[in-house]
PDB file of C-alpha atoms in Angstrom:
ATOM      1  CA  MET A   1     119.525  24.172  75.094  1.00 47.00           C
ATOM      2  CA  LEU A   2     117.758  25.103  78.351  1.00 42.00           C
ATOM      3  CA  HIS A   3     121.137  25.757  79.966  1.00 47.00           C
ATOM      4  CA  LYS A   4     122.068  28.246  77.207  1.00 46.00           C
ATOM      5  CA  PHE A   5     118.677  29.923  77.485  1.00 37.00           C
ATOM      6  CA  LEU A   6     119.087  30.410  81.241  1.00 38.00           C
ATOM      7  CA  ILE A   7     122.575  31.884  80.760  1.00 42.00           C
ATOM      8  CA  ILE A   8     121.230  34.372  78.183  1.00 41.00           C
ATOM      9  CA  LEU A   9     118.281  35.264  80.454  1.00 34.00           C
ATOM     10  CA  ILE A  10     120.529  35.862  83.478  1.00 41.00           C
ATOM     11  CA  PHE A  11     122.959  37.927  81.384  1.00 40.00           C
ATOM     12  CA  THR A  12     120.077  40.058  80.058  1.00 39.00           C
ATOM     13  CA  LEU A  13     118.660  40.646  83.556  1.00 36.00           C
ATOM     14  CA  VAL A  14     122.092  41.612  84.932  1.00 41.00           C
ATOM     15  CA  SER A  15     122.682  43.977  81.987  1.00 39.00           C
ATOM     16  CA  CYS A  16     119.291  45.644  82.528  1.00 40.00           C
ATOM     17  CA  GLN A  17     120.055  46.040  86.232  1.00 41.00           C
ATOM     18  CA  LYS A  18     123.383  47.705  85.417  1.00 39.00           C
ATOM     19  CA  VAL A  19     121.659  50.116  83.028  1.00 40.00           C
ATOM     20  CA  ASP A  20     119.095  50.999  85.719  1.00 65.00           C
ATOM     21  CA  LEU A  21     121.856  51.586  88.282  1.00 65.00           C
ATOM     22  CA  GLN A  22     123.751  53.835  85.864  1.00 77.00           C
ATOM     23  CA  THR A  23     120.576  55.777  85.072  1.00 84.00           C
ATOM     24  CA  ASN A  24     119.759  56.224  88.778  1.00 89.00           C
ATOM     25  CA  LYS A  25     123.314  57.410  89.442  1.00 91.00           C
ATOM     26  CA  LYS A  26     123.080  59.996  86.646  1.00 93.00           C
ATOM     27  CA  PHE A  27     119.624  61.064  87.852  1.00 95.00           C
ATOM     28  CA  HIS A  28     120.830  61.726  91.398  1.00 94.00           C
ATOM     29  CA  GLN A  29     123.844  63.563  89.985  1.00 96.00           C
ATOM     30  CA  ALA A  30     121.526  65.807  87.957  1.00 96.00           C
ATOM     31  CA  VAL A  31     119.286  66.440  90.983  1.00 96.00           C
ATOM     32  CA  LYS A  32     122.337  67.454  93.013  1.00 96.00           C
ATOM     33  CA  LEU A  33     123.432  69.857  90.272  1.00 97.00           C
ATOM     34  CA  TYR A  34     119.919  71.305  90.147  1.00 97.00           C
ATOM     35  CA  ASP A  35     119.915  71.850  93.924  1.00 96.00           C
ATOM     36  CA  GLU A  36     123.283  73.595  93.535  1.00 96.00           C
ATOM     37  CA  GLU A  37     121.624  75.862  90.921  1.00 96.00           C
ATOM     38  CA  ASN A  38     123.836  74.521  88.141  1.00 97.00           C
ATOM     39  CA  TYR A  39     120.819  74.335  85.855  1.00 97.00           C
ATOM     40  CA  GLN A  40     122.778  74.192  82.592  1.00 97.00           C
ATOM     41  CA  LYS A  41     124.682  71.033  83.525  1.00 97.00           C
ATOM     42  CA  ALA A  42     121.601  69.535  85.190  1.00 97.00           C
ATOM     43  CA  SER A  43     119.554  70.040  82.025  1.00 97.00           C
ATOM     44  CA  GLN A  44     122.234  68.318  79.935  1.00 97.00           C
ATOM     45  CA  ILE A  45     122.192  65.224  82.147  1.00 97.00           C
ATOM     46  CA  PHE A  46     118.391  65.138  82.458  1.00 97.00           C
ATOM     47  CA  ARG A  47     118.167  65.348  78.660  1.00 96.00           C
ATOM     48  CA  GLU A  48     120.602  62.444  78.260  1.00 95.00           C
ATOM     49  CA  ILE A  49     118.505  60.371  80.671  1.00 95.00           C
ATOM     50  CA  SER A  50     115.266  61.340  78.912  1.00 94.00           C
ATOM     51  CA  LEU A  51     116.604  60.166  75.550  1.00 91.00           C
ATOM     52  CA  GLU A  52     118.224  56.987  76.918  1.00 91.00           C
ATOM     53  CA  SER A  53     115.475  55.887  79.327  1.00 90.00           C
ATOM     54  CA  PRO A  54     112.365  58.057  78.835  1.00 90.00           C
ATOM     55  CA  SER A  55     110.365  58.594  82.025  1.00 92.00           C
ATOM     56  CA  SER A  56     107.998  61.233  83.329  1.00 92.00           C
ATOM     57  CA  ASP A  57     110.402  62.050  86.203  1.00 95.00           C
ATOM     58  CA  ALA A  58     113.294  62.687  83.822  1.00 96.00           C
ATOM     59  CA  PHE A  59     111.225  64.872  81.486  1.00 97.00           C
ATOM     60  CA  PHE A  60     109.634  66.744  84.409  1.00 97.00           C
ATOM     61  CA  ASN A  61     113.000  67.610  85.948  1.00 97.00           C
ATOM     62  CA  LEU A  62     114.325  68.491  82.512  1.00 97.00           C
ATOM     63  CA  GLY A  63     111.427  70.927  82.138  1.00 97.00           C
ATOM     64  CA  ASN A  64     112.171  72.454  85.531  1.00 97.00           C
ATOM     65  CA  SER A  65     115.837  72.914  84.580  1.00 98.00           C
ATOM     66  CA  TYR A  66     114.924  74.578  81.299  1.00 98.00           C
ATOM     67  CA  PHE A  67     112.438  76.846  83.088  1.00 97.00           C
ATOM     68  CA  ARG A  68     115.162  77.987  85.488  1.00 97.00           C
ATOM     69  CA  LEU A  69     117.306  78.809  82.442  1.00 97.00           C
ATOM     70  CA  ASP A  70     114.401  80.860  81.043  1.00 96.00           C
ATOM     71  CA  LYS A  71     114.068  78.479  78.083  1.00 97.00           C
ATOM     72  CA  ARG A  72     110.294  78.397  78.064  1.00 96.00           C
ATOM     73  CA  GLY A  73     109.925  76.590  74.759  1.00 97.00           C
ATOM     74  CA  HIS A  74     112.290  73.821  75.827  1.00 98.00           C
ATOM     75  CA  ALA A  75     110.504  73.594  79.191  1.00 97.00           C
ATOM     76  CA  MET A  76     107.089  73.287  77.541  1.00 97.00           C
ATOM     77  CA  ALA A  77     108.321  70.496  75.236  1.00 97.00           C
ATOM     78  CA  ALA A  78     109.726  68.595  78.230  1.00 97.00           C
ATOM     79  CA  TYR A  79     106.536  69.033  80.287  1.00 97.00           C
ATOM     80  CA  LEU A  80     104.451  67.811  77.330  1.00 95.00           C
ATOM     81  CA  ALA A  81     106.607  64.682  77.075  1.00 94.00           C
ATOM     82  CA  ALA A  82     106.259  64.124  80.831  1.00 94.00           C
ATOM     83  CA  SER A  83     102.489  64.609  80.627  1.00 90.00           C
ATOM     84  CA  ASN A  84     102.230  62.041  77.846  1.00 85.00           C
ATOM     85  CA  LEU A  85     103.801  59.439  80.156  1.00 84.00           C
ATOM     86  CA  SER A  86     102.009  60.508  83.360  1.00 86.00           C
ATOM     87  CA  PRO A  87      98.881  62.482  82.402  1.00 83.00           C
ATOM     88  CA  ARG A  88      97.464  62.510  85.958  1.00 84.00           C
ATOM     89  CA  ASP A  89     100.574  63.770  87.763  1.00 90.00           C
ATOM     90  CA  PRO A  90      99.493  66.957  89.622  1.00 92.00           C
ATOM     91  CA  ASP A  91     102.993  68.505  89.619  1.00 96.00           C
ATOM     92  CA  ILE A  92     103.365  68.106  85.851  1.00 95.00           C
ATOM     93  CA  ILE A  93      99.886  69.533  85.281  1.00 92.00           C
ATOM     94  CA  ALA A  94     100.531  72.489  87.617  1.00 95.00           C
ATOM     95  CA  ASN A  95     103.889  73.424  86.090  1.00 96.00           C
ATOM     96  CA  MET A  96     102.628  73.027  82.530  1.00 93.00           C
ATOM     97  CA  ASN A  97      99.555  75.167  83.204  1.00 92.00           C
ATOM     98  CA  TYR A  98     101.658  77.842  84.903  1.00 94.00           C
ATOM     99  CA  LEU A  99     103.962  77.964  81.896  1.00 94.00           C
ATOM    100  CA  LYS A 100     101.010  77.955  79.482  1.00 92.00           C
ATOM    101  CA  ASN A 101      99.554  80.999  81.233  1.00 91.00           C
ATOM    102  CA  ASN A 102     102.855  82.869  80.880  1.00 91.00           C
ATOM    103  CA  ILE A 103     103.466  82.537  77.150  1.00 92.00           C
ATOM    104  CA  THR A 104     102.332  84.880  74.389  1.00 92.00           C
ATOM    105  CA  ASP A 105     100.095  82.518  72.406  1.00 93.00           C
ATOM    106  CA  ASN A 106      96.860  81.497  74.088  1.00 87.00           C
ATOM    107  CA  LEU A 107      96.863  77.816  73.139  1.00 89.00           C
ATOM    108  CA  ASP A 108      95.754  74.674  74.915  1.00 83.00           C
ATOM    109  CA  VAL A 109      97.808  71.494  75.256  1.00 78.00           C
ATOM    110  CA  SER A 110      95.124  69.048  74.172  1.00 67.00           C
ATOM    111  CA  SER A 111      93.450  68.308  70.865  1.00 52.00           C
ATOM    112  CA  GLN A 112      90.984  65.436  70.460  1.00 52.00           C
ATOM    113  CA  SER A 113      88.822  64.374  67.550  1.00 51.00           C
ATOM    114  CA  VAL A 114      85.265  63.141  68.142  1.00 47.00           C
ATOM    115  CA  PHE A 115      86.496  59.561  67.630  1.00 50.00           C
ATOM    116  CA  GLU A 116      89.220  59.952  70.247  1.00 56.00           C
ATOM    117  CA  SER A 117      86.945  61.632  72.790  1.00 55.00           C
ATOM    118  CA  ILE A 118      84.493  58.706  72.525  1.00 57.00           C
ATOM    119  CA  PHE A 119      86.827  55.705  72.327  1.00 60.00           C
ATOM    120  CA  PHE A 120      89.787  57.006  74.344  1.00 58.00           C
ATOM    121  CA  PHE A 121      87.916  58.776  77.161  1.00 63.00           C
ATOM    122  CA  TRP A 122      89.676  56.491  79.630  1.00 61.00           C
ATOM    123  CA  ARG A 123      93.079  58.064  78.927  1.00 63.00           C
ATOM    124  CA  SER A 124      92.254  60.750  81.490  1.00 64.00           C
ATOM    125  CA  PHE A 125      92.239  58.045  84.169  1.00 71.00           C
ATOM    126  CA  ILE A 126      94.764  55.436  83.016  1.00 74.00           C
ATOM    127  CA  THR A 127      97.683  55.327  80.576  1.00 71.00           C
ATOM    128  CA  PRO A 128      97.944  52.750  77.741  1.00 72.00           C
ATOM    129  CA  LEU A 129     100.859  51.061  79.542  1.00 72.00           C
ATOM    130  CA  GLU A 130      98.853  50.768  82.773  1.00 76.00           C
ATOM    131  CA  LEU A 131      95.952  49.349  80.759  1.00 79.00           C
ATOM    132  CA  ALA A 132      98.312  46.767  79.248  1.00 81.00           C
ATOM    133  CA  TYR A 133      99.272  45.706  82.803  1.00 83.00           C
ATOM    134  CA  VAL A 134      95.572  45.361  83.653  1.00 87.00           C
ATOM    135  CA  SER A 135      95.099  43.246  80.524  1.00 87.00           C
ATOM    136  CA  ALA A 136      97.960  40.918  81.515  1.00 89.00           C
ATOM    137  CA  PHE A 137      96.557  40.584  85.052  1.00 90.00           C
ATOM    138  CA  LEU A 138      93.062  39.737  83.778  1.00 89.00           C
ATOM    139  CA  TRP A 139      94.520  37.220  81.320  1.00 88.00           C
ATOM    140  CA  ALA A 140      96.497  35.449  84.055  1.00 88.00           C
ATOM    141  CA  LEU A 141      93.504  35.459  86.405  1.00 88.00           C
ATOM    142  CA  GLY A 142      91.240  34.074  83.675  1.00 86.00           C
ATOM    143  CA  PHE A 143      93.560  31.164  82.972  1.00 85.00           C
ATOM    144  CA  LEU A 144      93.949  30.514  86.696  1.00 85.00           C
ATOM    145  CA  PHE A 145      90.175  30.117  87.056  1.00 82.00           C
ATOM    146  CA  LEU A 146      90.094  27.984  83.897  1.00 83.00           C
ATOM    147  CA  THR A 147      92.733  25.700  85.392  1.00 84.00           C
ATOM    148  CA  LEU A 148      90.737  25.429  88.605  1.00 80.00           C
ATOM    149  CA  TYR A 149      87.651  24.522  86.580  1.00 79.00           C
ATOM    150  CA  LEU A 150      89.514  21.762  84.713  1.00 80.00           C
ATOM    151  CA  TRP A 151      90.711  20.466  88.075  1.00 78.00           C
ATOM    152  CA  LYS A 152      87.245  20.531  89.671  1.00 72.00           C
ATOM    153  CA  LYS A 153      84.706  20.462  86.855  1.00 68.00           C
ATOM    154  CA  ASN A 154      81.677  20.668  89.139  1.00 67.00           C
ATOM    155  CA  PHE A 155      82.256  24.436  89.630  1.00 72.00           C
ATOM    156  CA  HIS A 156      80.664  25.687  86.411  1.00 73.00           C
ATOM    157  CA  GLN A 157      80.751  29.275  87.632  1.00 78.00           C
ATOM    158  CA  LEU A 158      84.540  29.181  87.318  1.00 77.00           C
ATOM    159  CA  LEU A 159      84.259  28.447  83.598  1.00 78.00           C
ATOM    160  CA  SER A 160      81.981  31.445  82.995  1.00 82.00           C
ATOM    161  CA  LEU A 161      84.179  33.684  85.137  1.00 84.00           C
ATOM    162  CA  SER A 162      87.366  32.589  83.372  1.00 84.00           C
ATOM    163  CA  PHE A 163      85.926  33.280  79.904  1.00 85.00           C
ATOM    164  CA  CYS A 164      84.643  36.652  81.093  1.00 88.00           C
ATOM    165  CA  LEU A 165      88.085  37.617  82.435  1.00 85.00           C
ATOM    166  CA  ILE A 166      89.861  36.431  79.265  1.00 86.00           C
ATOM    167  CA  PHE A 167      87.408  38.398  77.117  1.00 87.00           C
ATOM    168  CA  CYS A 168      87.996  41.523  79.236  1.00 87.00           C
ATOM    169  CA  SER A 169      91.769  41.050  78.955  1.00 86.00           C
ATOM    170  CA  VAL A 170      91.555  40.834  75.150  1.00 87.00           C
ATOM    171  CA  PHE A 171      89.322  43.920  75.040  1.00 83.00           C
ATOM    172  CA  THR A 172      91.616  45.983  77.288  1.00 82.00           C
ATOM    173  CA  PHE A 173      94.695  44.863  75.332  1.00 81.00           C
ATOM    174  CA  PHE A 174      93.021  45.934  72.084  1.00 77.00           C
ATOM    175  CA  ALA A 175      92.133  49.310  73.624  1.00 75.00           C
ATOM    176  CA  SER A 176      95.713  49.793  74.846  1.00 72.00           C
ATOM    177  CA  TYR A 177      97.215  48.808  71.479  1.00 71.00           C
ATOM    178  CA  THR A 178      94.809  51.003  69.503  1.00 69.00           C
ATOM    179  CA  SER A 179      95.483  53.963  71.792  1.00 63.00           C
ATOM    180  CA  GLN A 180      99.241  53.650  71.273  1.00 60.00           C
ATOM    181  CA  THR A 181      98.645  53.509  67.511  1.00 57.00           C
ATOM    182  CA  TYR A 182      96.861  56.866  67.832  1.00 59.00           C
ATOM    183  CA  ASP A 183      99.495  58.199  70.233  1.00 63.00           C
ATOM    184  CA  LYS A 184     100.375  61.829  69.620  1.00 76.00           C
ATOM    185  CA  ARG A 185     103.680  63.679  69.744  1.00 87.00           C
ATOM    186  CA  TRP A 186     103.546  67.185  71.116  1.00 92.00           C
ATOM    187  CA  GLY A 187     106.228  69.815  70.808  1.00 96.00           C
ATOM    188  CA  ALA A 188     106.807  73.501  71.471  1.00 97.00           C
ATOM    189  CA  VAL A 189     108.316  76.519  69.767  1.00 97.00           C
ATOM    190  CA  THR A 190     111.814  77.337  71.058  1.00 97.00           C
ATOM    191  CA  ALA A 191     112.573  80.380  68.869  1.00 97.00           C
ATOM    192  CA  ASN A 192     111.414  83.846  69.933  1.00 96.00           C
ATOM    193  CA  ILE A 193     109.195  83.993  66.842  1.00 96.00           C
ATOM    194  CA  SER A 194     108.598  81.096  64.465  1.00 96.00           C
ATOM    195  CA  LYS A 195     107.092  81.620  61.018  1.00 96.00           C
ATOM    196  CA  ILE A 196     104.527  79.007  60.060  1.00 97.00           C
ATOM    197  CA  LYS A 197     104.373  78.334  56.336  1.00 97.00           C
ATOM    198  CA  SER A 198     101.732  76.852  54.059  1.00 96.00           C
ATOM    199  CA  GLY A 199     104.172  74.123  52.978  1.00 95.00           C
ATOM    200  CA  PRO A 200     107.613  72.639  53.747  1.00 96.00           C
ATOM    201  CA  GLY A 201     109.972  75.321  52.462  1.00 92.00           C
ATOM    202  CA  GLU A 202     110.897  78.979  52.829  1.00 92.00           C
ATOM    203  CA  HIS A 203     109.326  79.770  49.439  1.00 94.00           C
ATOM    204  CA  ASN A 204     105.847  78.935  50.749  1.00 96.00           C
ATOM    205  CA  THR A 205     103.338  81.495  51.995  1.00 96.00           C
ATOM    206  CA  LEU A 206     103.475  82.723  55.586  1.00 96.00           C
ATOM    207  CA  VAL A 207     100.191  81.719  57.245  1.00 96.00           C
ATOM    208  CA  PHE A 208     100.791  82.814  60.848  1.00 96.00           C
ATOM    209  CA  GLU A 209     103.452  83.204  63.532  1.00 97.00           C
ATOM    210  CA  LEU A 210     104.027  81.498  66.864  1.00 97.00           C
ATOM    211  CA  HIS A 211     106.041  82.649  69.848  1.00 97.00           C
ATOM    212  CA  GLU A 212     108.330  80.845  72.248  1.00 97.00           C
ATOM    213  CA  GLY A 213     106.569  78.206  74.314  1.00 96.00           C
ATOM    214  CA  ALA A 214     103.605  77.714  71.976  1.00 96.00           C
ATOM    215  CA  PRO A 215     102.555  74.031  72.121  1.00 96.00           C
ATOM    216  CA  PHE A 216     101.617  72.132  68.990  1.00 96.00           C
ATOM    217  CA  LEU A 217     100.731  68.650  67.778  1.00 93.00           C
ATOM    218  CA  LEU A 218     103.149  67.032  65.332  1.00 94.00           C
ATOM    219  CA  GLU A 219     101.397  65.562  62.293  1.00 92.00           C
ATOM    220  CA  VAL A 220     104.026  64.926  59.597  1.00 92.00           C
ATOM    221  CA  GLU A 221     107.809  65.107  59.334  1.00 94.00           C
ATOM    222  CA  GLU A 222     109.364  65.993  55.982  1.00 94.00           C
ATOM    223  CA  GLY A 223     113.043  66.827  55.675  1.00 93.00           C
ATOM    224  CA  GLU A 224     113.837  69.781  57.912  1.00 95.00           C
ATOM    225  CA  TRP A 225     110.167  70.641  58.410  1.00 97.00           C
ATOM    226  CA  TYR A 226     107.278  69.559  60.616  1.00 97.00           C
ATOM    227  CA  LYS A 227     103.623  69.792  59.732  1.00 97.00           C
ATOM    228  CA  ILE A 228     101.882  70.918  62.916  1.00 96.00           C
ATOM    229  CA  GLN A 229      98.387  71.466  64.259  1.00 93.00           C
ATOM    230  CA  LEU A 230      97.372  73.807  67.066  1.00 94.00           C
ATOM    231  CA  SER A 231      94.657  73.249  69.646  1.00 89.00           C
ATOM    232  CA  ASP A 232      92.499  75.851  67.865  1.00 89.00           C
ATOM    233  CA  GLY A 233      92.626  73.827  64.633  1.00 88.00           C
ATOM    234  CA  LYS A 234      95.186  75.902  62.721  1.00 94.00           C
ATOM    235  CA  LYS A 235      97.728  73.956  60.660  1.00 95.00           C
ATOM    236  CA  GLY A 236     101.010  74.763  58.935  1.00 97.00           C
ATOM    237  CA  TRP A 237     104.651  73.867  58.467  1.00 97.00           C
ATOM    238  CA  VAL A 238     107.484  74.887  60.786  1.00 97.00           C
ATOM    239  CA  GLU A 239     111.269  74.505  60.577  1.00 97.00           C
ATOM    240  CA  LYS A 240     112.670  71.890  62.941  1.00 97.00           C
ATOM    241  CA  SER A 241     115.415  74.287  64.043  1.00 96.00           C
ATOM    242  CA  SER A 242     112.872  76.606  65.698  1.00 97.00           C
ATOM    243  CA  VAL A 243     111.002  73.965  67.706  1.00 98.00           C
ATOM    244  CA  LEU A 244     111.601  70.989  70.003  1.00 97.00           C
ATOM    245  CA  VAL A 245     109.793  67.653  69.913  1.00 96.00           C
ATOM    246  CA  PHE A 246     110.644  64.695  72.162  1.00 92.00           C
TER     247      PHE A 246
END
C-alpha cells in the first residue's frame, strides 16, 4: 500500500514540475514577443497562462500587453486581477493608478464595508495565502514545542508557548479562510460605452452609463448579465459582452 502511495506521490510531483516548466517556457515566449512589440500575440499567450496558472506576474504582463494595444478596459481588468493576488506590488499599483487617471469615469478600485475595514484591515499588509503560510508555520512550531515539553516535562514554559502558538495558528487560519470567503471579483468595462440597466435584460430601465476602463465589483452573475457595484455605491446590471472579469 505504501509502495503504491509513493508511486502516486512521485508521479504527481513530476507532473506538477512538467506543468511548471511548460508554463515558464510559455511565459518567456510571451515576454520575448512583448519585447519584439508583438503585443497581440504576447497578450494571447499571457491570457492563456493567466487562465491556466493564475499569478500576479501573468496578469500584470497581460495588462501591459493590453495597454500597448490601447485596450484600456482589458488592461484594467488584468491589473485588478494582478492586484488581487499581489496587493502590495508597487509596479501593479503604479500602472493601475496611471490607467485609472486616464479613463473617463472617475472611479476608485476599492470598496470596503465597515465590517471588512475592521476585520480585514490586515489585507493591506498580507494576502490570505501568505496568512495561511503563517498559520501553518505557527502550527508546526507549536507542535514542535509541545513535543519538546513531552520529552522534558520540567520546562513548563514550553507548554504555555506551544498552546499560545497553536491558538495563534488557528486564529490566523480562520482569518485567512474567512477573508477568502469574502474575496471579491473585480472587472472593467471593455466597450466604449456600456449601458447599465436596473435589471438583467435589455427591457429594463437605463440607470447610468460607464465608459471603457471603468472598474467595478462583481456581485451576482445571471445568464448573460452581471450585477455590479461601483466604488461610489452605484449598482446596476451590465451585459457580459461589454465587460471583462477574471
